[in-house]
Amino acid sequence: MARLKNEMWEKFANAMARGVNQTNSALEAGYSDVSAHVRGCELAKKPDIRARIEELQRKAEKATVAALAVDRQWVLRELVANAEAARTAKNQNAVNRALELVGKELGMFVDRKMDVKSPLDTLNAPQLQAFMEFLTTLTEPSGITIPAPEAMQEMQSHQPAVDLVHSETANAQPV
């Protein structure tokens, strides 16, 4: 939409788009103190003025976003500039840090930290002790017939037993 043909309406729309209330927008547009309140209300209801206000608000929003936008390229340029400035100032720590951040952003470094979950994490101290004792018995030469420690028996008691010999499906006839 182009500028409004009436210059006072255009000034009113600009003031409204900036967030000024109707009365003060009418005053900024040049309307008298006596009629500003009524004229502001009337102008704000006109469809063409309303459309112009919305257009100006969208333009202002886009300009603000563009001005505040920080993209990847800008960050990289700033980090490289910081590294160069730190090198000139002979500040090796700052140089290394800036280069480290550039490298991370470019994916040059791999974080070798690995988060591993173990079923042993759920065991308490006595259960872990019993499990360790069980493992040591497995390494002994006579470890063939060793009863499971209490911790292992507790863990096994939570699993349902399945008797395949006497189950209904074991005796089922093929279809």
Coordinates of C-alpha atoms in Angstrom, one line a residue:
M1 CA 0.0 0.0 0.0
A2 CA 1.3 3.4 -0.9
R3 CA 1.3 6.5 1.4
L4 CA -2.1 7.9 2.2
K5 CA -3.0 10.8 0.0
N6 CA -4.1 13.0 3.0
E7 CA -0.8 14.1 4.7
M8 CA -2.5 14.4 8.1
W9 CA -3.9 10.9 7.8
E10 CA -0.4 9.6 6.9
K11 CA 1.1 11.4 10.0
F12 CA -1.7 9.9 12.1
A13 CA -1.0 6.4 10.8
N14 CA 2.8 6.7 11.4
A15 CA 2.2 7.8 15.0
M16 CA -0.3 5.0 15.6
A17 CA 2.2 2.5 14.1
R18 CA 4.8 3.7 16.6
G19 CA 2.4 2.9 19.5
V20 CA 1.2 6.4 20.2
N21 CA -2.5 6.5 21.3
Q22 CA -5.3 7.8 19.1
T23 CA -5.6 11.3 20.7
N24 CA -1.8 12.0 20.7
S25 CA -1.5 10.6 17.2
A26 CA -4.2 13.0 16.0
L27 CA -2.3 15.9 17.8
E28 CA 1.0 14.8 16.1
A29 CA -0.9 14.8 12.8
G30 CA -1.9 18.4 13.3
Y31 CA -5.5 18.2 14.6
S32 CA -6.5 20.7 17.3
D33 CA -6.5 20.0 21.0
V34 CA -10.3 20.3 21.0
S35 CA -11.0 17.8 18.3
A36 CA -8.0 15.4 18.7
H37 CA -9.8 12.9 20.8
V38 CA -12.8 12.6 18.4
R39 CA -10.7 12.8 15.2
G40 CA -8.3 10.1 16.6
C41 CA -11.2 7.8 17.2
E42 CA -12.8 8.5 13.8
L43 CA -9.5 8.1 11.9
A44 CA -8.6 4.8 13.7
K45 CA -11.9 3.3 12.4
K46 CA -11.2 4.1 8.7
P47 CA -10.3 0.9 6.8
D48 CA -7.6 2.5 4.6
I49 CA -5.9 4.2 7.6
R50 CA -6.2 0.9 9.6
A51 CA -4.5 -1.0 6.7
R52 CA -1.8 1.6 6.5
I53 CA -1.1 1.4 10.2
E54 CA -0.8 -2.4 10.0
E55 CA 1.5 -2.1 7.0
L56 CA 3.8 0.4 8.8
Q57 CA 3.8 -1.9 11.9
R58 CA 4.9 -4.9 9.7
K59 CA 7.6 -2.8 8.1
A60 CA 8.9 -1.7 11.5
E61 CA 8.8 -5.2 12.8
K62 CA 10.8 -6.5 9.8
A63 CA 13.3 -3.7 10.2
T64 CA 13.7 -4.4 13.9
V65 CA 14.2 -8.1 13.3
A66 CA 16.8 -7.4 10.6
A67 CA 18.7 -5.0 12.8
L68 CA 18.8 -7.4 15.7
A69 CA 19.3 -10.6 13.7
V70 CA 22.6 -12.3 14.6
D71 CA 23.3 -15.1 12.2
R72 CA 26.0 -17.7 12.1
Q73 CA 28.2 -15.8 9.6
W74 CA 28.2 -12.7 11.8
V75 CA 29.2 -14.7 14.9
L76 CA 32.0 -16.4 12.9
R77 CA 33.3 -13.1 11.6
E78 CA 33.3 -11.6 15.1
L79 CA 35.1 -14.6 16.6
V80 CA 37.8 -14.4 13.8
A81 CA 38.1 -10.7 14.5
N82 CA 38.5 -11.3 18.2
A83 CA 41.1 -14.0 17.5
E84 CA 43.1 -11.5 15.3
A85 CA 42.8 -8.7 17.9
A86 CA 43.9 -11.0 20.7
R87 CA 46.8 -12.2 18.6
T88 CA 47.9 -8.6 18.0
A89 CA 47.6 -8.0 21.8
K90 CA 49.6 -11.2 22.4
N91 CA 46.8 -12.7 24.5
Q92 CA 47.2 -16.4 23.7
N93 CA 44.4 -17.5 26.0
A94 CA 41.9 -15.3 24.2
V95 CA 43.2 -16.4 20.8
N96 CA 42.8 -20.0 21.7
R97 CA 39.4 -19.5 23.1
A98 CA 38.1 -17.7 20.0
L99 CA 39.6 -20.3 17.7
E100 CA 38.1 -23.1 19.9
L101 CA 34.6 -21.5 19.5
V102 CA 35.1 -21.1 15.7
G103 CA 36.2 -24.7 15.5
K104 CA 33.2 -25.9 17.6
E105 CA 30.8 -23.9 15.4
L106 CA 32.3 -25.4 12.3
G107 CA 32.0 -28.9 13.8
M108 CA 35.8 -29.5 13.8
F109 CA 35.9 -30.9 17.2
V110 CA 34.1 -34.0 18.5
D111 CA 32.8 -34.2 22.1
R112 CA 34.1 -37.5 23.2
K113 CA 32.0 -37.7 26.4
M114 CA 29.6 -40.6 26.3
D115 CA 26.7 -41.1 28.6
V116 CA 26.3 -44.8 29.4
K117 CA 23.4 -46.2 31.5
S118 CA 24.0 -49.5 33.2
P119 CA 21.5 -51.9 34.8
L120 CA 23.9 -51.9 37.8
D121 CA 23.0 -48.3 38.5
T122 CA 19.7 -49.5 40.0
L123 CA 21.4 -51.7 42.6
N124 CA 22.1 -50.5 46.1
A125 CA 25.4 -51.1 48.0
P126 CA 24.5 -54.5 49.5
Q127 CA 23.2 -55.7 46.1
L128 CA 26.4 -54.6 44.4
Q129 CA 28.5 -56.4 47.0
A130 CA 26.5 -59.6 46.5
F131 CA 26.8 -59.3 42.8
M132 CA 30.6 -58.8 43.1
E133 CA 30.8 -61.9 45.3
F134 CA 28.8 -63.8 42.7
L135 CA 31.2 -62.7 40.0
T136 CA 34.3 -63.8 42.0
T137 CA 32.8 -67.2 42.4
L138 CA 32.5 -67.5 38.7
T139 CA 36.2 -67.1 38.3
E140 CA 37.0 -69.9 40.7
P141 CA 37.7 -73.4 39.3
S142 CA 34.8 -74.9 41.1
G143 CA 32.3 -72.3 40.0
I144 CA 30.0 -74.7 38.1
T145 CA 27.2 -75.1 40.6
I146 CA 27.1 -71.8 42.5
P147 CA 23.8 -70.6 43.9
A148 CA 22.9 -67.0 42.9
P149 CA 23.4 -64.4 45.6
E150 CA 20.4 -62.7 47.2
A151 CA 20.6 -59.7 44.9
M152 CA 20.4 -61.9 41.8
Q153 CA 17.5 -63.9 43.3
E154 CA 15.7 -60.6 44.0
M155 CA 16.1 -59.5 40.4
Q156 CA 15.0 -62.9 39.1
S157 CA 11.9 -62.9 41.4
H158 CA 10.5 -59.9 39.4
Q159 CA 10.5 -61.9 36.2
P160 CA 7.6 -64.2 35.5
A161 CA 8.5 -67.9 35.3
V162 CA 7.4 -69.7 32.1
D163 CA 6.9 -73.4 32.0
L164 CA 7.0 -74.4 28.4
V165 CA 6.4 -78.0 29.0
H166 CA 3.0 -77.6 30.7
S167 CA 1.8 -74.5 29.0
E168 CA -1.2 -74.6 26.7
T169 CA 0.8 -73.6 23.6
A170 CA 3.3 -76.4 24.1
N171 CA 0.5 -79.0 23.7
A172 CA -1.3 -77.2 20.9
Q173 CA -1.9 -79.0 17.6
P174 CA -0.7 -77.5 14.4
V175 CA -3.4 -75.8 12.3

